[in-house]
Amino acid sequence: MTTTKSILVAMAGCVCLSSTGLPLNAAQIDRTTNQTLKVNTQPQLIAQGNSCINFASVTPAFTATTGRGTVNVRSGPSLSASIVRTLAPNQIFRFDGWAHGDSVMDAGFNPPRPDARWYKLAGQNQWVASAVVIGNAPNSTPTCTPSRGGYFNNLASWSDTQWENAINSASALNSVNNNPPTSDIGRIYRDLSNDLFGRYFPMTGAYVSDDYFRATGGRFGFHGAIDIGTPVGIEVKSMVDGTVVVSQRNPNGSSNQDGILTIRAADGSNYIYMHLSEIRVTQNQQVRKGMVVGKTGAMGGGNRNAFAPHLHYEVARPGFQLGALTTPAARTKDQFRQRTFNPLKNYWELRRR
């Protein structure tokens, strides 16, 4: 919230915008926990932030003031980070850094605007959304759009092995999921999740992973995808413009929550979404990037052999419409690598085009 924003004041038993008098129900303004903000009962989705400034240190520390209500403090600059404590109303606090993270709709403007800035409390790894305090980090911008080709340039020197090691084990996934403020890979993955679902879900299955091989007794090899843990029924968006080349509900006849969809991009790459409870597109249909193409489901549909609900997201090389499962199925790590792209590196490359 900037110093020029309207301050929320109490009027006639409700909370109102001082400059407009628009009533805001106080229960509707927890902008760091809810995914919607209601202004005159019209919901506005919280926008998600782009990865621009990973972290900018500020010396000397700057100050910002809380408003009339308590403010949530989180373990990272995102709506999914855990709440570690709250700040009291009408108090001044010191911050020694800022970053771009998940955007929060700032009701201090009319209409509300997204603000992707998060402020780091001085001397602590604890974060507050800019949208719920009054004050500006020096030289900060509420939104950011990475320049074309400028998306995480520092990773351009990474080898395929480095990319693979970043997401090929349980410990690597814990690092990605739990350290997005300080991890470039974590922030790239958060962007990928936001593009797929419109919000963040944790990565639960690793790419070309020994852990996965052991967990499945080798039944499915080394995993040519990443798994993303979601509830059943979450809308999934296409990552690319392309043509539907596979659209099958319960291909093995085992479950109506185990559909598979493949979208072929112009360069021949195959974007594969598995374990879908609903598929909204048909064979040979043209789709556009960002179009909702289905809903998440569960492998096995909840039977005793099922995994927890998740999306299997795979990017396969040209000619492999079913990715690593294309007959004959891949069995070794090298075979998986020869058929699939690293999904996170592929996303990074898409963003840089």
Short mmCIF file of C-alpha atoms in Angstrom, two decimals:
data_model
loop_
_atom_site.label_atom_id
_atom_site.label_comp_id
_atom_site.label_asym_id
_atom_site.label_seq_id
_atom_site.Cartn_x
_atom_site.Cartn_y
_atom_site.Cartn_z
CA MET A 1 0.00 0.00 0.00
CA THR A 2 1.55 3.35 -0.93
CA THR A 3 1.43 6.51 1.15
CA THR A 4 -0.99 8.03 -1.35
CA LYS A 5 -3.53 5.25 -1.03
CA SER A 6 -6.85 5.78 0.67
CA ILE A 7 -6.84 4.59 4.27
CA LEU A 8 -9.59 2.23 5.40
CA VAL A 9 -11.77 3.84 8.06
CA ALA A 10 -14.68 2.55 10.11
CA MET A 11 -18.03 4.07 9.20
CA ALA A 12 -21.52 3.14 10.33
CA GLY A 13 -20.51 -0.30 11.60
CA CYS A 14 -18.62 -1.32 8.43
CA VAL A 15 -15.21 -0.73 6.92
CA CYS A 16 -15.26 1.72 4.02
CA LEU A 17 -12.86 3.29 1.56
CA SER A 18 -12.47 6.84 2.79
CA SER A 19 -12.27 8.29 -0.71
CA THR A 20 -15.29 6.47 -2.12
CA GLY A 21 -17.44 5.22 0.72
CA LEU A 22 -17.58 1.74 -0.85
CA PRO A 23 -18.58 -0.68 1.93
CA LEU A 24 -16.20 -3.57 2.54
CA ASN A 25 -17.21 -6.35 4.87
CA ALA A 26 -14.27 -6.78 7.27
CA ALA A 27 -14.51 -10.55 6.96
CA GLN A 28 -13.82 -10.22 3.25
CA ILE A 29 -10.52 -8.37 3.51
CA ASP A 30 -8.03 -10.95 4.73
CA ARG A 31 -5.97 -10.30 1.63
CA THR A 32 -3.09 -12.55 2.65
CA THR A 33 -5.16 -15.68 3.21
CA ASN A 34 -8.14 -15.63 0.86
CA GLN A 35 -8.07 -16.10 -2.90
CA THR A 36 -10.81 -13.55 -3.47
CA LEU A 37 -11.51 -10.01 -2.41
CA LYS A 38 -15.09 -8.73 -2.48
CA VAL A 39 -15.93 -5.13 -3.18
CA ASN A 40 -19.67 -4.51 -3.21
CA THR A 41 -20.03 -8.33 -3.41
CA GLN A 42 -18.22 -8.50 -6.79
CA PRO A 43 -15.36 -11.07 -6.47
CA GLN A 44 -11.99 -10.16 -7.88
CA LEU A 45 -9.39 -12.92 -8.27
CA ILE A 46 -6.03 -12.21 -6.79
CA ALA A 47 -3.45 -11.96 -9.56
CA GLN A 48 -0.21 -13.88 -9.28
CA GLY A 49 3.16 -12.22 -9.40
CA ASN A 50 5.88 -12.57 -12.01
CA SER A 51 9.40 -13.43 -10.89
CA CYS A 52 11.38 -10.21 -11.33
CA ILE A 53 13.15 -9.11 -8.17
CA ASN A 54 14.13 -12.20 -6.18
CA PHE A 55 15.37 -10.08 -3.29
CA ALA A 56 16.55 -6.52 -2.90
CA SER A 57 18.29 -5.54 0.32
CA VAL A 58 17.49 -2.05 1.67
CA THR A 59 19.97 -0.14 3.86
CA PRO A 60 19.01 1.67 6.01
CA ALA A 61 15.76 -0.14 6.71
CA PHE A 62 12.52 1.53 5.62
CA THR A 63 9.26 1.69 7.56
CA ALA A 64 5.64 0.85 6.85
CA THR A 65 2.54 1.08 9.00
CA THR A 66 -0.20 -1.45 9.61
CA GLY A 67 -3.83 -0.36 9.17
CA ARG A 68 -6.85 -0.86 11.38
CA GLY A 69 -6.61 -4.66 11.45
CA THR A 70 -3.93 -7.21 12.25
CA VAL A 71 -1.57 -8.20 9.43
CA ASN A 72 -0.41 -11.72 8.71
CA VAL A 73 3.34 -12.36 8.64
CA ARG A 74 4.43 -15.26 6.43
CA SER A 75 7.51 -17.42 6.04
CA GLY A 76 7.94 -16.31 2.41
CA PRO A 77 6.60 -13.82 -0.15
CA SER A 78 3.61 -15.90 -1.17
CA LEU A 79 0.03 -16.61 -0.20
CA SER A 80 0.85 -20.28 0.30
CA ALA A 81 3.71 -19.65 2.75
CA SER A 82 2.87 -20.47 6.36
CA ILE A 83 1.63 -17.74 8.72
CA VAL A 84 4.24 -17.36 11.47
CA ARG A 85 2.63 -14.51 13.47
CA THR A 86 0.60 -11.33 13.15
CA LEU A 87 1.42 -7.63 13.47
CA ALA A 88 -0.72 -5.37 15.63
CA PRO A 89 -2.88 -2.64 14.04
CA ASN A 90 -1.74 0.99 13.72
CA GLN A 91 1.93 0.26 14.37
CA ILE A 92 5.14 1.19 12.54
CA PHE A 93 7.48 -1.65 11.56
CA ARG A 94 10.95 -1.72 10.01
CA PHE A 95 11.80 -3.70 6.86
CA ASP A 96 15.25 -4.38 5.39
CA GLY A 97 14.37 -5.89 2.01
CA TRP A 98 11.68 -6.61 -0.52
CA ALA A 99 10.88 -9.06 -3.33
CA HIS A 100 8.27 -9.72 -5.96
CA GLY A 101 6.03 -12.64 -5.02
CA ASP A 102 2.35 -13.51 -5.26
CA SER A 103 0.23 -10.45 -5.94
CA VAL A 104 -2.42 -9.33 -3.49
CA MET A 105 -5.30 -7.07 -4.44
CA ASP A 106 -4.83 -3.73 -2.68
CA ALA A 107 -8.19 -2.37 -1.57
CA GLY A 108 -6.63 1.04 -0.86
CA PHE A 109 -7.23 1.87 -4.52
CA ASN A 110 -10.55 2.17 -6.33
CA PRO A 111 -10.75 -0.13 -8.14
CA PRO A 112 -8.36 -2.36 -6.19
CA ARG A 113 -5.02 -3.01 -7.87
CA PRO A 114 -2.63 -5.97 -7.68
CA ASP A 115 0.60 -5.42 -5.74
CA ALA A 116 3.27 -8.13 -6.06
CA ARG A 117 5.69 -6.60 -3.55
CA TRP A 118 6.48 -8.30 -0.26
CA TYR A 119 8.50 -6.68 2.52
CA LYS A 120 10.99 -8.54 4.75
CA LEU A 121 10.88 -7.63 8.44
CA ALA A 122 14.23 -6.26 9.58
CA GLY A 123 16.58 -8.94 10.84
CA GLN A 124 14.14 -11.80 10.20
CA ASN A 125 13.15 -14.07 7.32
CA GLN A 126 9.50 -13.07 7.71
CA TRP A 127 7.39 -11.37 5.08
CA VAL A 128 4.42 -9.02 4.83
CA ALA A 129 2.44 -8.21 1.68
CA SER A 130 2.86 -4.60 0.62
CA ALA A 131 -0.86 -4.42 -0.11
CA VAL A 132 -1.80 -4.66 3.58
CA VAL A 133 0.55 -2.01 4.96
CA ILE A 134 1.09 1.68 4.24
CA GLY A 135 4.57 2.52 2.97
CA ASN A 136 6.87 1.95 0.01
CA ALA A 137 10.11 0.04 -0.38
CA PRO A 138 12.64 2.37 -2.05
CA ASN A 139 12.83 1.99 -5.84
CA SER A 140 10.22 -0.78 -5.83
CA THR A 141 7.47 -1.40 -8.36
CA PRO A 142 4.09 -3.03 -7.53
CA THR A 143 4.12 -5.16 -10.69
CA CYS A 144 6.74 -6.45 -13.04
CA THR A 145 6.94 -7.95 -16.51
CA PRO A 146 10.23 -9.68 -17.29
CA SER A 147 11.73 -8.51 -20.56
CA ARG A 148 11.61 -10.96 -23.46
CA GLY A 149 14.52 -13.37 -23.13
CA GLY A 150 15.42 -11.93 -19.73
CA TYR A 151 13.74 -14.56 -17.56
CA PHE A 152 16.33 -15.81 -15.05
CA ASN A 153 19.30 -15.15 -17.31
CA ASN A 154 21.61 -16.38 -14.54
CA LEU A 155 20.53 -19.98 -15.30
CA ALA A 156 21.58 -19.85 -18.95
CA SER A 157 24.90 -21.49 -18.08
CA TRP A 158 23.28 -24.44 -16.29
CA SER A 159 23.89 -27.91 -17.69
CA ASP A 160 21.13 -30.47 -18.18
CA THR A 161 22.54 -32.30 -15.16
CA GLN A 162 22.12 -29.23 -12.97
CA TRP A 163 18.52 -28.78 -14.12
CA GLU A 164 17.82 -32.46 -13.49
CA ASN A 165 19.42 -32.45 -10.04
CA ALA A 166 17.18 -29.53 -9.05
CA ILE A 167 14.01 -31.68 -9.27
CA ASN A 168 15.01 -35.36 -9.24
CA SER A 169 14.70 -36.30 -5.56
CA ALA A 170 12.49 -35.86 -2.53
CA SER A 171 15.03 -33.52 -0.93
CA ALA A 172 15.21 -31.42 -4.10
CA LEU A 173 11.40 -31.10 -4.16
CA ASN A 174 11.38 -30.06 -0.50
CA SER A 175 13.84 -27.30 -1.37
CA VAL A 176 11.72 -26.15 -4.33
CA ASN A 177 8.49 -26.16 -2.34
CA ASN A 178 9.82 -24.65 0.88
CA ASN A 179 12.33 -22.03 -0.26
CA PRO A 180 10.79 -20.06 -3.13
CA PRO A 181 12.03 -16.66 -1.82
CA THR A 182 15.68 -17.68 -2.07
CA SER A 183 15.50 -20.36 -4.76
CA ASP A 184 15.42 -19.45 -8.45
CA ILE A 185 14.09 -22.93 -9.20
CA GLY A 186 11.41 -22.49 -6.56
CA ARG A 187 10.26 -19.25 -8.12
CA ILE A 188 10.28 -20.71 -11.64
CA TYR A 189 8.22 -23.65 -10.42
CA ARG A 190 5.78 -21.27 -8.71
CA ASP A 191 5.32 -19.48 -12.04
CA LEU A 192 4.73 -22.81 -13.79
CA SER A 193 2.08 -23.78 -11.25
CA ASN A 194 0.39 -20.40 -11.62
CA ASP A 195 0.30 -20.79 -15.41
CA LEU A 196 -1.14 -24.31 -15.15
CA PHE A 197 -3.75 -23.67 -12.45
CA GLY A 198 -3.91 -19.95 -11.71
CA ARG A 199 -2.40 -20.63 -8.28
CA TYR A 200 0.32 -22.50 -6.46
CA PHE A 201 0.30 -26.23 -5.68
CA PRO A 202 3.38 -28.12 -4.41
CA MET A 203 5.45 -30.45 -6.56
CA THR A 204 5.03 -34.01 -5.23
CA GLY A 205 6.73 -36.22 -7.83
CA ALA A 206 10.29 -35.83 -9.11
CA TYR A 207 11.72 -36.06 -12.62
CA VAL A 208 13.93 -39.08 -13.56
CA SER A 209 14.01 -39.98 -9.90
CA ASP A 210 15.52 -42.91 -7.99
CA ASP A 211 13.07 -42.09 -5.18
CA TYR A 212 10.15 -42.60 -7.56
CA PHE A 213 11.64 -45.84 -8.88
CA ARG A 214 11.98 -47.22 -5.35
CA ALA A 215 8.54 -46.00 -4.24
CA THR A 216 6.84 -47.81 -7.13
CA GLY A 217 8.98 -50.92 -7.01
CA GLY A 218 10.21 -50.05 -10.50
CA ARG A 219 6.74 -50.58 -12.01
CA PHE A 220 6.78 -47.19 -13.74
CA GLY A 221 10.50 -46.74 -14.23
CA PHE A 222 12.11 -43.42 -13.36
CA HIS A 223 9.25 -40.96 -14.12
CA GLY A 224 9.42 -38.74 -17.17
CA ALA A 225 7.35 -35.97 -15.61
CA ILE A 226 6.78 -33.96 -12.48
CA ASP A 227 3.74 -34.60 -10.32
CA ILE A 228 1.85 -31.68 -8.81
CA GLY A 229 -0.32 -32.37 -5.78
CA THR A 230 -3.82 -30.94 -6.24
CA PRO A 231 -7.33 -31.70 -5.06
CA VAL A 232 -9.58 -33.44 -7.59
CA GLY A 233 -11.44 -31.03 -9.87
CA ILE A 234 -8.92 -28.19 -10.27
CA GLU A 235 -9.01 -26.60 -13.73
CA VAL A 236 -5.89 -27.17 -15.84
CA LYS A 237 -4.76 -24.78 -18.57
CA SER A 238 -2.80 -25.45 -21.73
CA MET A 239 0.79 -24.29 -21.54
CA VAL A 240 1.05 -23.75 -25.30
CA ASP A 241 -0.83 -23.13 -28.52
CA GLY A 242 -1.21 -26.48 -30.22
CA THR A 243 -3.26 -29.41 -31.50
CA VAL A 244 -4.89 -32.13 -29.38
CA VAL A 245 -3.34 -35.44 -30.46
CA VAL A 246 -4.49 -37.62 -27.54
CA SER A 247 -7.75 -37.22 -25.62
CA GLN A 248 -8.72 -40.35 -23.68
CA ARG A 249 -10.88 -40.85 -20.64
CA ASN A 250 -9.79 -43.71 -18.32
CA PRO A 251 -7.48 -45.20 -20.99
CA ASN A 252 -6.89 -48.33 -18.92
CA GLY A 253 -10.56 -48.75 -17.98
CA SER A 254 -9.65 -48.42 -14.31
CA SER A 255 -11.10 -45.07 -13.33
CA ASN A 256 -13.08 -42.11 -14.59
CA GLN A 257 -10.48 -39.89 -12.88
CA ASP A 258 -7.52 -41.09 -14.92
CA GLY A 259 -7.80 -39.38 -18.29
CA ILE A 260 -4.84 -38.47 -20.48
CA LEU A 261 -4.49 -35.45 -22.75
CA THR A 262 -1.63 -34.61 -25.11
CA ILE A 263 -1.28 -31.27 -26.88
CA ARG A 264 1.33 -31.04 -29.66
CA ALA A 265 3.01 -27.65 -30.02
CA ALA A 266 4.21 -26.13 -33.28
CA ASP A 267 7.76 -27.43 -32.68
CA GLY A 268 6.47 -31.00 -32.30
CA SER A 269 6.87 -31.16 -28.52
CA ASN A 270 4.08 -33.01 -26.70
CA TYR A 271 2.56 -31.52 -23.56
CA ILE A 272 1.00 -34.37 -21.59
CA TYR A 273 -1.53 -34.07 -18.76
CA MET A 274 -2.43 -37.31 -16.97
CA HIS A 275 -4.93 -38.34 -14.27
CA LEU A 276 -7.68 -35.98 -15.42
CA SER A 277 -11.22 -36.28 -14.08
CA GLU A 278 -12.52 -34.20 -16.99
CA ILE A 279 -11.22 -33.45 -20.49
CA ARG A 280 -12.75 -30.43 -22.22
CA VAL A 281 -11.11 -30.73 -25.63
CA THR A 282 -11.29 -33.35 -28.36
CA GLN A 283 -8.97 -35.05 -30.83
CA ASN A 284 -7.55 -32.67 -33.51
CA GLN A 285 -8.95 -29.58 -31.77
CA GLN A 286 -6.81 -26.44 -31.84
CA VAL A 287 -6.15 -24.92 -28.43
CA ARG A 288 -4.57 -21.69 -27.27
CA LYS A 289 -2.16 -21.10 -24.41
CA GLY A 290 -4.10 -20.44 -21.20
CA MET A 291 -7.24 -22.24 -22.37
CA VAL A 292 -8.82 -24.54 -19.74
CA VAL A 293 -8.47 -28.05 -21.17
CA GLY A 294 -9.53 -30.26 -18.28
CA LYS A 295 -9.70 -30.88 -14.53
CA THR A 296 -7.40 -32.77 -12.21
CA GLY A 297 -8.26 -36.28 -11.01
CA ALA A 298 -6.57 -39.16 -9.26
CA MET A 299 -4.57 -42.10 -10.54
CA GLY A 300 -6.60 -45.19 -9.77
CA GLY A 301 -9.61 -43.12 -8.74
CA GLY A 302 -9.12 -43.71 -5.03
CA ASN A 303 -8.73 -47.50 -5.03
CA ARG A 304 -6.16 -49.17 -2.79
CA ASN A 305 -3.44 -48.93 -5.45
CA ALA A 306 -4.01 -45.22 -6.05
CA PHE A 307 -1.63 -42.35 -5.43
CA ALA A 308 -2.84 -39.16 -3.75
CA PRO A 309 -4.60 -36.89 -6.28
CA HIS A 310 -2.11 -35.10 -8.52
CA LEU A 311 -1.46 -33.90 -12.05
CA HIS A 312 1.22 -35.75 -14.01
CA TYR A 313 2.78 -33.01 -16.18
CA GLU A 314 5.14 -34.27 -18.86
CA VAL A 315 6.81 -32.62 -21.85
CA ALA A 316 7.81 -35.24 -24.43
CA ARG A 317 10.01 -34.97 -27.45
CA PRO A 318 8.55 -35.04 -31.00
CA GLY A 319 7.17 -38.44 -31.94
CA PHE A 320 6.30 -39.49 -28.39
CA GLN A 321 2.61 -38.63 -27.98
CA LEU A 322 2.42 -40.71 -24.80
CA GLY A 323 5.84 -39.64 -23.62
CA ALA A 324 7.89 -42.18 -21.73
CA LEU A 325 4.96 -44.64 -21.90
CA THR A 326 5.03 -44.80 -25.71
CA THR A 327 5.29 -48.48 -26.66
CA PRO A 328 7.72 -49.97 -25.80
CA ALA A 329 7.77 -48.04 -22.55
CA ALA A 330 11.02 -46.46 -21.34
CA ARG A 331 12.78 -48.46 -18.64
CA THR A 332 16.16 -46.83 -18.03
CA LYS A 333 17.08 -43.26 -17.08
CA ASP A 334 18.66 -42.67 -20.47
CA GLN A 335 15.50 -43.87 -22.23
CA PHE A 336 13.43 -41.44 -20.16
CA ARG A 337 15.79 -38.59 -21.03
CA GLN A 338 15.71 -39.52 -24.74
CA ARG A 339 11.90 -39.30 -24.78
CA THR A 340 11.18 -36.38 -22.47
CA PHE A 341 12.33 -32.87 -21.71
CA ASN A 342 12.97 -31.66 -18.18
CA PRO A 343 9.57 -30.00 -17.51
CA LEU A 344 10.98 -27.13 -15.46
CA LYS A 345 13.77 -26.32 -17.92
CA ASN A 346 11.23 -26.49 -20.75
CA TYR A 347 9.01 -23.97 -18.95
CA TRP A 348 12.00 -21.67 -18.40
CA GLU A 349 12.77 -21.88 -22.12
CA LEU A 350 9.15 -21.12 -23.03
CA ARG A 351 9.24 -17.99 -20.91
CA ARG A 352 12.42 -16.80 -22.62
CA ARG A 353 11.11 -17.10 -26.19
#
